[in-house]
XYZ file of C-alpha atoms in Angstrom:
779
model
C -46.896 57.284 28.606
C -47.738 58.729 25.402
C -51.427 57.872 24.572
C -51.579 59.939 21.492
C -53.034 58.342 18.431
C -51.025 58.070 15.383
C -52.582 58.806 12.048
C -51.367 57.319 8.838
C -51.877 59.331 5.666
C -52.440 57.554 2.419
C -51.771 59.320 -0.795
C -54.416 59.064 -3.441
C -53.596 59.042 -7.016
C -54.764 62.079 -8.899
C -56.603 61.588 -12.183
C -57.398 64.034 -14.859
C -61.188 64.846 -15.490
C -62.783 63.088 -18.379
C -64.211 65.236 -21.181
C -68.007 64.963 -21.876
C -68.974 64.723 -25.529
C -70.554 67.959 -26.912
C -73.808 66.284 -28.172
C -74.721 64.793 -24.793
C -74.298 68.171 -23.069
C -76.768 69.890 -25.565
C -79.446 67.256 -24.992
C -79.309 67.763 -21.272
C -79.926 71.488 -21.644
C -83.070 70.958 -23.876
C -84.576 68.490 -21.448
C -84.023 70.909 -18.646
C -85.815 73.667 -20.576
C -88.711 71.389 -21.391
C -89.018 70.465 -17.769
C -89.078 74.059 -16.767
C -91.765 74.796 -19.380
C -93.876 71.912 -18.241
C -93.577 73.143 -14.729
C -94.876 76.580 -15.770
C -97.739 75.110 -17.818
C -98.696 72.780 -15.045
C -98.659 75.573 -12.562
C -100.823 77.743 -14.872
C -103.339 74.977 -15.544
C -103.497 74.187 -11.889
C -104.153 77.843 -11.132
C -106.868 78.022 -13.759
C -108.487 74.851 -12.488
C -108.282 76.182 -8.977
C -109.910 79.453 -10.013
C -112.612 77.524 -11.897
C -113.252 75.319 -8.900
C -113.433 78.346 -6.661
C -115.844 80.086 -9.077
C -117.993 76.969 -9.350
C -118.056 76.737 -5.597
C -119.179 80.345 -5.423
C -121.862 79.770 -8.068
C -123.017 76.570 -6.439
C -123.090 78.320 -3.109
C -125.160 81.184 -4.519
C -127.544 78.801 -6.316
C -127.783 76.640 -3.201
C -128.583 79.656 -1.068
C -131.137 80.824 -3.664
C -132.741 77.373 -3.848
C -132.796 77.011 -0.084
C -134.256 80.494 0.212
C -136.828 79.699 -2.455
C -137.597 76.383 -0.808
C -138.185 78.187 2.464
C -140.655 80.435 0.642
C -142.380 77.796 -1.497
C -144.973 78.880 -4.031
C -148.382 79.187 -2.434
C -151.372 79.889 -4.674
C -155.087 79.197 -4.740
C -156.037 78.497 -8.331
C -159.641 79.623 -7.840
C -158.897 82.743 -5.792
C -156.461 84.306 -8.233
C -157.412 87.857 -9.217
C -158.251 86.817 -12.749
C -160.444 88.971 -14.965
C -163.677 87.213 -15.889
C -166.461 88.239 -18.232
C -169.731 89.420 -16.710
C -172.888 87.769 -18.051
C -176.284 89.406 -18.503
C -179.342 87.154 -18.238
C -183.040 87.639 -18.862
C -186.155 85.491 -19.099
C -188.000 84.705 -22.308
C -191.758 84.450 -22.751
C -191.702 80.879 -21.413
C -189.899 82.011 -18.270
C -186.646 80.339 -19.279
C -183.347 81.965 -18.375
C -181.462 83.130 -21.451
C -178.121 84.849 -21.907
C -178.466 88.335 -23.381
C -174.991 89.839 -23.249
C -171.377 89.333 -22.247
C -169.457 92.275 -20.817
C -165.669 92.470 -20.822
C -163.394 95.500 -20.890
C -159.914 93.946 -20.823
C -160.354 90.193 -20.977
C -163.358 88.268 -22.229
C -163.251 85.252 -19.933
C -165.924 82.849 -18.690
C -164.989 80.137 -16.221
C -165.824 76.599 -17.313
C -165.521 73.654 -14.921
C -163.398 70.702 -16.029
C -166.368 68.403 -16.545
C -167.924 70.948 -18.927
C -164.866 71.115 -21.183
C -164.807 68.913 -24.268
C -162.407 65.963 -23.731
C -161.316 66.465 -27.339
C -159.844 69.843 -26.415
C -158.070 68.439 -23.362
C -156.559 65.685 -25.490
C -155.574 68.115 -28.237
C -153.828 70.407 -25.743
C -151.914 67.534 -24.181
C -150.917 66.212 -27.616
C -149.495 69.568 -28.719
C -148.323 71.224 -25.522
C -147.336 68.508 -23.024
C -147.579 64.882 -24.138
C -146.155 63.573 -20.840
C -148.559 65.710 -18.791
C -149.868 62.761 -16.772
C -146.364 61.346 -16.178
C -144.254 64.236 -14.864
C -144.520 66.070 -11.566
C -144.699 69.546 -13.014
C -141.434 69.559 -14.993
C -140.588 67.391 -17.995
C -136.840 67.039 -17.398
C -136.184 65.439 -20.787
C -137.774 68.402 -22.565
C -136.078 70.862 -20.233
C -132.579 69.434 -20.920
C -133.207 69.292 -24.654
C -134.531 72.849 -24.617
C -131.475 74.033 -22.661
C -129.088 72.308 -25.051
C -130.875 73.735 -28.054
C -130.586 77.216 -26.571
C -126.899 76.800 -25.764
C -125.978 75.411 -29.182
C -128.466 77.596 -31.066
C -130.344 74.646 -32.497
C -133.707 75.262 -34.116
C -136.583 73.254 -32.697
C -139.586 72.596 -34.825
C -141.267 70.540 -32.149
C -142.413 71.284 -28.618
C -140.719 73.697 -26.245
C -139.437 73.023 -22.769
C -142.336 74.302 -20.644
C -145.033 71.938 -19.439
C -148.703 72.873 -19.050
C -148.022 73.429 -15.355
C -145.134 75.771 -16.084
C -147.194 77.665 -18.652
C -149.961 78.027 -16.080
C -147.473 79.470 -13.578
C -146.301 81.957 -16.175
C -149.866 82.984 -17.071
C -150.959 83.408 -13.476
C -147.916 85.320 -12.244
C -147.122 87.323 -15.368
C -143.473 86.465 -14.657
C -142.101 86.275 -18.218
C -138.571 87.610 -17.721
C -136.059 85.976 -20.083
C -133.438 84.753 -17.605
C -132.247 81.593 -15.886
C -133.491 82.971 -12.576
C -137.051 83.165 -13.934
C -136.787 79.675 -15.396
C -135.548 78.354 -12.077
C -138.414 80.063 -10.237
C -140.841 78.588 -12.708
C -139.475 75.059 -12.245
C -139.721 75.128 -8.465
C -143.130 76.765 -8.560
C -144.372 74.077 -10.922
C -143.023 71.330 -8.664
C -144.707 73.000 -5.688
C -148.011 73.440 -7.498
C -148.177 69.807 -8.553
C -147.855 68.747 -4.919
C -150.950 70.740 -3.966
C -153.280 70.192 -6.898
C -154.426 67.323 -9.063
C -153.823 67.134 -12.777
C -157.525 67.884 -13.269
C -157.270 71.099 -11.238
C -154.198 72.224 -13.148
C -155.672 71.499 -16.584
C -158.928 73.211 -15.619
C -157.123 76.349 -14.477
C -154.829 76.316 -17.512
C -157.696 76.151 -20.004
C -159.543 78.946 -18.189
C -156.581 81.324 -18.080
C -154.793 80.940 -21.388
C -155.198 83.638 -24.056
C -156.850 82.796 -27.357
C -156.454 86.059 -29.208
C -157.679 89.601 -28.633
C -159.741 89.971 -25.454
C -160.627 86.282 -25.387
C -159.160 84.413 -22.458
C -160.132 80.934 -21.384
C -161.929 78.176 -23.198
C -165.407 79.533 -22.386
C -164.862 82.800 -24.235
C -162.819 81.190 -27.026
C -165.474 78.564 -27.795
C -168.126 81.248 -28.155
C -165.926 83.659 -30.081
C -164.666 81.198 -32.672
C -167.544 78.702 -32.937
C -170.542 80.212 -31.157
C -170.947 77.230 -28.852
C -170.224 76.039 -25.329
C -166.840 74.487 -24.499
C -168.441 71.116 -23.807
C -169.770 70.926 -27.366
C -166.456 71.294 -29.230
C -165.801 68.473 -31.672
C -162.395 67.071 -32.678
C -161.814 69.467 -35.602
C -162.759 72.532 -33.536
C -160.714 71.390 -30.558
C -157.670 70.956 -32.796
C -158.024 74.531 -34.020
C -158.105 75.967 -30.506
C -155.207 73.805 -29.327
C -153.097 74.765 -32.330
C -153.649 78.475 -31.628
C -152.136 78.434 -28.130
C -148.560 79.055 -29.250
C -149.429 82.000 -31.476
C -153.132 82.975 -31.525
C -152.554 86.219 -33.409
C -151.138 84.413 -36.454
C -153.176 81.223 -36.300
C -156.614 82.768 -35.827
C -159.123 81.829 -38.553
C -160.228 85.466 -38.613
C -156.685 86.632 -39.408
C -155.104 83.888 -41.531
C -157.441 81.050 -42.435
C -154.777 79.167 -44.395
C -152.311 79.206 -41.493
C -155.115 78.155 -39.182
C -155.821 75.121 -41.347
C -152.144 74.126 -41.571
C -151.720 74.058 -37.800
C -155.060 72.339 -37.258
C -153.857 69.473 -39.461
C -150.581 69.305 -37.489
C -152.502 69.067 -34.228
C -154.772 66.358 -35.597
C -151.666 64.375 -36.539
C -150.269 64.695 -33.003
C -153.592 63.494 -31.609
C -153.624 60.558 -34.012
C -149.984 59.719 -33.372
C -150.513 59.672 -29.601
C -153.660 57.559 -29.802
C -156.289 60.160 -28.872
C -158.208 59.635 -32.120
C -158.457 56.728 -34.535
C -157.913 56.714 -38.269
C -161.526 57.407 -39.192
C -161.740 60.323 -36.763
C -158.436 61.669 -38.003
C -159.528 61.624 -41.641
C -163.019 63.010 -40.914
C -161.699 65.903 -38.822
C -159.335 66.965 -41.589
C -162.226 67.141 -44.052
C -164.774 68.770 -41.734
C -166.136 72.086 -42.958
C -165.789 73.896 -39.669
C -168.332 76.709 -39.266
C -167.053 79.805 -37.512
C -169.061 82.321 -35.499
C -167.867 85.272 -37.549
C -166.903 85.822 -41.159
C -163.794 84.043 -42.497
C -162.150 84.592 -45.858
C -160.884 81.744 -48.035
C -161.894 78.171 -48.862
C -159.269 76.302 -46.843
C -161.939 74.445 -44.869
C -163.686 73.201 -47.985
C -166.238 75.998 -48.465
C -166.558 79.732 -48.957
C -168.224 81.674 -46.163
C -171.268 83.352 -47.788
C -170.893 86.280 -45.409
C -167.546 87.126 -46.974
C -169.139 87.926 -50.316
C -172.135 89.881 -48.982
C -171.328 93.565 -49.109
C -174.805 95.045 -48.766
C -176.438 95.786 -45.414
C -179.190 93.406 -44.255
C -182.628 94.298 -45.580
C -186.129 93.544 -44.391
C -187.538 90.773 -46.612
C -191.093 91.662 -45.547
C -190.808 95.295 -46.634
C -192.603 96.538 -49.750
C -189.224 97.419 -51.202
C -186.472 95.389 -49.449
C -183.743 97.390 -51.151
C -185.072 100.748 -49.984
C -182.375 102.746 -48.217
C -183.275 103.550 -44.583
C -183.928 107.199 -43.764
C -180.576 108.867 -43.252
C -181.933 110.850 -40.327
C -182.222 107.656 -38.347
C -179.188 105.659 -39.469
C -175.552 106.683 -39.328
C -172.478 104.734 -40.445
C -172.444 100.957 -40.628
C -172.449 99.479 -37.155
C -173.054 96.281 -35.285
C -175.804 96.042 -32.668
C -175.510 93.160 -30.224
C -178.050 94.281 -27.614
C -181.397 96.049 -27.494
C -182.333 99.343 -25.854
C -183.301 97.594 -22.634
C -179.975 95.834 -22.097
C -178.202 99.128 -22.762
C -180.175 100.872 -20.028
C -179.997 97.980 -17.564
C -176.206 97.717 -17.758
C -175.884 101.474 -17.334
C -178.105 101.360 -14.251
C -176.022 98.555 -12.744
C -172.851 100.604 -13.221
C -174.414 103.601 -11.461
C -175.882 101.606 -8.564
C -172.623 99.706 -8.060
C -170.705 102.992 -8.012
C -173.106 104.376 -5.388
C -172.785 101.200 -3.320
C -168.985 101.196 -3.350
C -168.510 104.965 -3.207
C -166.494 104.981 -6.426
C -166.796 106.628 -9.826
C -168.970 105.146 -12.557
C -165.828 104.591 -14.627
C -164.282 102.513 -11.843
C -167.542 100.653 -11.351
C -167.672 99.823 -15.041
C -164.155 98.408 -14.912
C -164.872 96.275 -11.833
C -168.151 94.958 -13.208
C -166.691 94.266 -16.658
C -163.774 92.259 -15.253
C -165.409 90.696 -12.198
C -167.333 87.733 -13.580
C -170.666 89.020 -12.269
C -174.105 87.759 -13.256
C -176.685 90.443 -13.971
C -180.354 89.455 -14.128
C -182.421 92.034 -16.002
C -186.178 92.585 -15.792
C -186.793 92.865 -19.520
C -190.177 91.657 -20.708
C -188.987 90.323 -24.049
C -192.451 90.182 -25.573
C -193.207 93.815 -24.745
C -189.704 94.927 -25.728
C -190.075 93.342 -29.134
C -193.417 95.075 -29.716
C -192.051 98.436 -28.614
C -188.899 98.221 -30.723
C -190.832 97.180 -33.812
C -193.122 100.197 -33.399
C -190.242 102.620 -33.001
C -188.239 101.341 -35.948
C -190.554 103.399 -38.137
C -189.594 107.099 -37.822
C -192.950 108.060 -39.298
C -194.646 107.188 -36.002
C -193.755 110.673 -34.748
C -193.892 112.697 -37.967
C -196.280 115.644 -38.107
C -198.512 116.413 -41.031
C -196.654 118.290 -43.614
C -197.286 121.909 -44.511
C -198.773 121.984 -48.051
C -197.809 125.630 -48.491
C -194.110 125.155 -47.841
C -193.938 121.387 -48.445
C -192.001 121.326 -45.217
C -191.917 118.366 -42.866
C -190.172 117.688 -39.621
C -188.835 114.320 -38.557
C -188.793 114.155 -34.795
C -187.306 111.908 -32.170
C -189.178 110.048 -29.481
C -188.680 107.770 -26.488
C -190.934 105.407 -24.579
C -190.814 103.522 -21.283
C -193.195 100.956 -19.783
C -193.116 99.755 -16.160
C -195.437 97.930 -13.800
C -196.598 99.068 -10.362
C -193.602 97.642 -8.506
C -191.116 99.840 -10.339
C -190.077 96.974 -12.600
C -189.319 98.399 -16.023
C -190.844 96.111 -18.636
C -189.695 97.687 -21.895
C -187.857 100.777 -23.036
C -186.853 102.456 -26.291
C -184.467 105.371 -26.471
C -185.055 106.616 -30.015
C -186.731 106.255 -33.374
C -185.396 104.289 -36.318
C -182.476 101.875 -36.331
C -180.653 101.638 -33.029
C -177.229 103.261 -33.612
C -174.994 100.702 -31.938
C -174.510 99.373 -28.419
C -174.679 101.608 -25.335
C -175.818 104.550 -27.434
C -177.647 107.659 -26.278
C -180.941 106.696 -24.665
C -183.515 109.493 -24.634
C -185.672 107.647 -22.094
C -182.978 107.386 -19.423
C -180.346 109.991 -20.302
C -182.059 112.992 -21.893
C -183.347 115.676 -19.529
C -186.408 117.494 -20.877
C -188.920 120.067 -19.618
C -191.983 118.032 -18.507
C -194.570 120.810 -18.708
C -197.953 120.083 -17.144
C -197.123 116.459 -16.319
C -195.641 117.960 -13.130
C -199.012 119.252 -11.879
C -200.470 115.977 -10.551
C -197.276 114.763 -8.846
C -196.542 118.093 -7.155
C -199.568 120.319 -6.614
C -202.796 118.337 -6.976
C -201.883 115.091 -5.222
C -200.289 116.972 -2.333
C -203.242 119.375 -2.167
C -205.504 116.366 -1.696
C -203.102 114.699 0.741
C -203.010 117.802 2.960
C -206.802 118.279 2.682
C -206.313 121.661 1.027
C -208.600 120.724 -1.844
C -211.113 118.057 -2.806
C -212.081 116.505 -6.114
C -214.654 119.257 -6.688
C -213.146 122.260 -4.853
C -213.984 125.399 -6.844
C -210.850 127.414 -7.693
C -210.819 130.713 -9.646
C -209.204 130.757 -13.070
C -207.372 133.952 -12.197
C -203.682 134.621 -11.918
C -201.985 135.737 -8.727
C -199.637 138.564 -8.015
C -196.054 137.393 -7.624
C -192.839 139.386 -7.161
C -191.359 140.582 -10.444
C -194.615 140.322 -12.406
C -196.607 143.532 -13.052
C -199.758 141.616 -13.984
C -201.463 138.593 -12.485
C -199.536 135.428 -13.323
C -199.673 132.911 -14.958
C -201.854 132.779 -18.012
C -203.150 129.580 -19.556
C -201.916 127.911 -22.720
C -204.689 129.582 -24.655
C -203.194 132.966 -23.774
C -205.936 134.162 -21.429
C -207.838 133.425 -18.215
C -211.617 133.156 -17.821
C -212.039 134.430 -14.275
C -214.555 131.610 -13.701
C -214.556 129.069 -10.905
C -213.196 125.677 -11.997
C -213.620 122.453 -10.043
C -210.222 120.898 -9.328
C -210.826 117.880 -11.561
C -211.624 120.138 -14.535
C -208.468 122.172 -13.963
C -206.506 118.913 -14.165
C -208.400 117.775 -17.226
C -207.896 121.004 -19.153
C -204.439 121.728 -17.687
C -205.331 125.159 -16.326
C -202.121 126.885 -15.230
C -203.748 129.435 -12.920
C -205.485 126.807 -10.824
C -202.342 124.671 -10.551
C -200.388 127.659 -9.219
C -203.090 128.435 -6.647
C -203.097 124.855 -5.370
C -199.301 124.876 -5.273
C -199.296 127.946 -3.068
C -201.658 126.189 -0.658
C -199.352 123.185 -0.446
C -196.220 125.396 -0.129
C -192.984 125.074 -2.047
C -190.897 123.192 0.570
C -193.524 120.443 0.815
C -193.702 119.947 -2.947
C -189.934 120.060 -3.430
C -189.388 117.469 -0.699
C -192.086 115.243 -2.168
C -190.496 115.328 -5.604
C -186.878 114.991 -4.540
C -187.090 112.686 -1.527
C -190.225 110.599 -1.939
C -190.345 110.373 -5.735
C -186.554 110.415 -6.294
C -186.482 112.961 -9.092
C -182.749 113.518 -9.346
C -182.572 116.517 -11.657
C -184.107 119.185 -9.403
C -181.906 122.186 -8.660
C -182.303 123.430 -5.057
C -183.156 127.096 -4.930
C -183.686 127.652 -8.634
C -186.411 125.016 -8.947
C -188.112 125.925 -5.667
C -190.450 128.329 -7.418
C -193.934 128.336 -8.907
C -192.875 128.157 -12.533
C -190.579 125.098 -12.258
C -192.518 122.908 -9.827
C -196.247 123.022 -10.651
C -195.859 124.173 -14.273
C -192.851 122.033 -15.212
C -190.414 124.739 -16.307
C -187.559 123.012 -14.480
C -184.042 124.423 -14.713
C -182.639 121.235 -16.236
C -185.724 119.157 -16.855
C -186.562 115.562 -15.958
C -185.727 112.113 -17.283
C -188.615 110.239 -18.853
C -188.022 107.137 -16.743
C -188.161 109.171 -13.525
C -191.381 110.862 -14.624
C -192.982 107.483 -15.310
C -191.763 106.247 -11.930
C -193.420 109.172 -10.147
C -196.799 108.311 -11.675
C -196.804 104.756 -10.272
C -198.441 105.966 -7.065
C -201.671 106.831 -8.900
C -202.235 103.204 -9.867
C -200.935 101.194 -6.909
C -202.330 102.882 -3.812
C -199.790 105.669 -3.399
C -196.564 103.645 -3.240
C -193.396 104.715 -5.009
C -190.857 102.147 -6.186
C -187.502 103.079 -7.643
C -187.585 102.134 -11.354
C -185.343 99.109 -11.832
C -184.188 97.329 -14.943
C -182.457 94.516 -13.050
C -183.613 92.212 -10.265
C -180.226 91.227 -8.845
C -176.497 91.180 -9.452
C -174.350 88.281 -8.218
C -170.571 88.243 -7.880
C -168.364 85.404 -9.086
C -169.053 83.405 -5.930
C -172.826 83.752 -6.175
C -173.170 86.410 -3.485
C -175.860 89.059 -4.000
C -174.213 92.447 -4.581
C -177.193 94.495 -5.797
C -180.880 93.692 -5.497
C -184.156 95.322 -6.475
C -186.097 96.782 -3.542
C -189.731 95.662 -3.615
C -190.761 97.335 -0.355
C -191.356 100.773 -1.820
C -192.196 104.061 -0.150
C -195.690 105.274 0.721
C -195.489 108.623 -1.052
C -199.163 109.503 -0.584
C -202.032 107.736 1.138
C -204.045 105.209 -0.845
C -207.232 107.323 -0.789
C -205.347 110.353 -2.125
C -203.940 108.156 -4.884
C -207.403 107.002 -5.891
C -208.934 110.490 -5.920
C -206.045 111.727 -8.092
C -206.515 108.689 -10.333
C -210.116 109.716 -10.913
C -209.019 113.250 -11.732
C -206.547 111.898 -14.299
C -209.284 109.760 -15.781
C -211.021 112.941 -16.948
C -207.917 113.886 -18.984
C -208.779 110.941 -21.241
C -212.589 111.054 -21.103
C -213.213 114.814 -21.257
C -213.794 115.787 -24.929
C -211.939 119.061 -24.341
C -208.862 117.369 -22.881
C -205.645 116.711 -24.803
C -205.401 112.948 -24.201
C -208.687 111.695 -25.634
C -206.712 109.828 -28.313
C -205.116 107.633 -25.641
C -208.362 105.755 -24.953
C -208.252 101.982 -25.384
C -211.172 99.667 -25.976
C -212.248 97.923 -22.752
C -209.115 99.039 -20.902
C -209.386 101.966 -18.504
C -206.770 104.654 -19.119
C -205.784 107.640 -16.970
C -202.962 110.071 -17.579
C -201.639 113.572 -18.167
C -200.119 115.456 -21.077
C -197.338 118.015 -20.830
C -195.963 120.700 -23.133
C -192.969 122.897 -22.427
C -193.551 126.652 -22.640
C -191.343 127.010 -25.713
C -193.111 124.194 -27.604
C -189.927 122.129 -27.734
C -191.080 119.060 -25.797
C -194.307 117.062 -25.747
C -195.024 114.366 -23.163
C -197.747 112.012 -22.087
C -197.803 109.681 -19.100
C -200.610 107.129 -19.292
C -201.691 104.454 -16.841
C -203.654 101.243 -17.338
C -204.527 98.731 -14.598
C -201.317 96.883 -15.532
C -198.728 99.419 -16.604
C -197.400 102.955 -16.410
C -196.104 104.166 -19.784
C -194.531 107.487 -20.694
C -193.828 108.973 -24.119
C -191.691 111.961 -25.159
C -191.635 113.655 -28.561
C -189.230 116.393 -29.603
C -186.047 117.266 -31.461
C -182.589 116.273 -30.243
C -181.096 119.730 -30.657
C -183.882 121.284 -28.598
C -185.283 123.332 -31.461
C -188.913 124.420 -31.554
C -191.452 122.057 -33.061
C -192.571 123.256 -36.475
C -195.989 121.653 -36.250
C -197.331 122.090 -32.740
C -199.624 119.207 -31.798
C -199.774 118.462 -28.047
C -201.920 115.397 -28.705
C -199.179 113.577 -30.626
C -197.593 111.723 -27.644
C -201.023 110.415 -26.639
C -201.532 109.124 -30.183
C -198.188 107.306 -30.113
C -198.995 105.994 -26.639
C -202.285 104.574 -27.947
C -200.595 102.959 -30.966
C -198.123 101.173 -28.706
C -200.367 100.228 -25.807
C -203.161 98.784 -27.928
C -200.696 96.026 -28.834
C -199.436 95.708 -25.268
C -202.786 95.401 -23.491
C -205.441 92.768 -24.071
C -208.327 94.902 -25.289
C -210.630 91.904 -25.688
C -211.495 91.939 -21.979
C -212.679 94.704 -19.669
C -209.932 95.965 -17.353
C -210.454 98.651 -14.719
C -208.502 100.079 -11.819
C -209.358 98.783 -8.366
C -211.092 101.476 -6.325
C -209.930 102.406 -2.840
C -212.626 101.266 -0.449
C -212.100 104.208 1.890
C -212.962 106.778 -0.793
C -216.615 107.795 -0.963
C -218.403 108.444 -4.250
C -220.854 111.257 -3.641
C -222.938 113.669 -5.707
C -221.765 117.239 -5.690
C -223.259 120.466 -6.916
C -221.708 121.451 -10.217
C -222.153 125.163 -9.448
C -220.506 125.185 -6.010
C -218.437 121.995 -5.738
C -220.146 121.241 -2.428
C -222.158 118.101 -1.743
C -225.423 118.286 -3.632
C -228.592 119.030 -1.726
C -232.172 118.626 -2.893
C -232.072 122.153 -4.285
C -229.125 121.373 -6.562
C -230.405 120.409 -9.980
C -227.060 120.121 -11.803
C -225.001 117.416 -10.101
C -222.174 115.030 -10.834
C -220.242 112.251 -9.080
C -217.179 113.177 -7.081
C -214.579 111.146 -5.149
C -213.719 112.134 -1.588
C -211.430 111.128 1.205
C -213.313 110.471 4.417
C -211.044 112.954 6.134
C -212.112 115.779 3.834
C -215.732 115.547 2.692
C -217.282 118.889 1.579
C -220.264 120.400 3.331
C -223.689 120.399 1.709
C -224.655 123.165 -0.648
C -227.359 125.458 0.683
C -229.028 125.643 -2.680
C -228.387 129.371 -2.913
C -225.726 129.016 -5.552
C -224.926 132.715 -5.992
C -224.376 133.141 -2.272
C -222.225 130.026 -2.093
C -220.111 131.212 -4.999
C -219.563 134.598 -3.361
C -218.357 132.825 -0.230
C -215.921 130.788 -2.314
C -214.545 133.881 -4.052
C -214.181 135.653 -0.689
C -212.290 132.683 0.684
C -209.818 132.831 -2.211
C -209.416 136.587 -1.756
C -208.426 135.939 1.828
C -205.956 133.298 0.694
C -204.409 135.726 -1.786
C -204.077 138.368 0.928
C -202.351 135.759 3.093
C -199.719 135.107 0.428
C -201.399 132.081 -1.095
C -202.066 130.004 2.021
C -205.195 129.717 4.109
C -205.403 132.076 7.115
C -204.943 130.187 10.378
C -208.434 131.049 11.514
C -210.031 129.760 8.308
C -212.393 126.854 8.690
């Protein structure tokens, strides 16, 4: 069987293709091209968008990482512990014992911290009105201002109003010094401000802001600015003054009244309007503040505040209205160029001493100490006795106080210089003057503390005589030959006395002091020995100018021909021991120095050092009394009515320096007279310093009452024989009163005066043969 399928084929009719019209075919091709173009454009746009999205993702990722990193290291700051430079204040006490400010010290930034409650609310309001009107509303960043500021920057729009930074952001910038112009810095600032506001109150932030912002020049903070521009405390600023300070914040160099008074006035008025607009002042206050004739601390030029500063039209230097001729020109020898003096001689010296002591304490240079003190916000309390300082400065304003009589033959005269220092018996310096005439500026050369001069015979009591008594080598009346000694390098006996000769006679020790006999001083010095005297001067009396080796000789130590010389203040300090029982105190012009936190950094030492015993001090005191009472002595002109005076004069060998150190029961005072260039005095008068000393001290001391030194009870007052210096016996007709330590009372005179004198001469011959010291077997 055939199962095969059968297929039937059907024939289809063939048709010819239809022709498409030409127009329709052209349209199809255009649409196809457009489609292709759109495809390309779409692809390109998509690629661009994709790239943009990718870039934005990268940027967002970077910013996110930065923010997260910054958030992990959030801004941590203590507003009070920032290393901000603050002005150091110098205080003293007036005659009523009230604390008064004497000086402000600043080297880089004049800044004085003021607590929030001591800042005028007018200034706070003025700052908020001009710098950050939503200060109490935002959390550190004013987003509205920030966005507007960003848009203005992007589209280069000028903004006459406020900027984008809040008070908090400005504070961050001031504290960190981070002022880079970049979005990274702005971002850091924003997050730091947000962080700061979480840790501190608005009061803390405003307080820190007003104490750190710059107000022109070296003036930083409201405390310094208030004083600099208005001469008043920050709490006393009124509305008009507050508006001036607030308006200066954006540009203090151009809005300062001392630079552009007109511009200052314009911006003050703008600030007053902002305060009025925001409700901080009413209409009456607004109008009154605009009309107020604000008085500035220093000279301003112009009449933009309704008046003309009289200081701006005064060209002549201030004159003394009490002078016989107020217009008389000061002596040119004592006044240089025009200058401004803001502190007296005492404050100069006290600040300098603080710098030196601080440097010694810290082991740093004086320059470094000055920088730290000037920027550290310290409080320095000086010991100035303002009443005494005023008297002393008034005396020394007249150069004629030290002028010698003029030579009628040559009509020549010599104007000299002089210095003076007064201290009490605890080392507390009461008053000091470093020169004659007008003081030539602040921190000028002070001849009392800086100049080093040959002290001459003022060295004898503090080196030879007091130590001779202390070591029981001599007594008040020990007879000593006025004869030189043989020393290496000298062919003849040395030294000779100021008169140019020696007498060969025996002098009691007190008389040798009184008449400043060089030969006797050298003999006593040899008994004491050079190492003992040098140690006494350098270690116990703190004379800092001694040169080891060169000054360890007979000419420098007992006779005062020191290699470099001595400072007047150190010489006065060494003489304290003769009026206070033998105690030495380091001369101090300040009582204490406090740091910014109130901690004592430096403090005056009132314990002192027992340089000699009290009985030695009293015996020496009595010797020095004869320098003033002996008619032949050089200090008779120093005597004061009713007030006991002791002291010693000194003249350098070349007649270039004259000195006198005088003591009263209350004070030690030293005077120097000479010429700055070290030239020889034309008119030699060794009594001149004592005359000046008298002229000053008669106004310092109360001469209406009797004042005497307190005697040492352990010293015995005994009669001695004038011919032998031994205790007087019944056979001694010529006697006098002497003062003796109980440990070294002379024996009685036998009455055979010639024999006793021969014994004394023999004893000194033996001393000379032994090189100047007593033989060991001597009694």
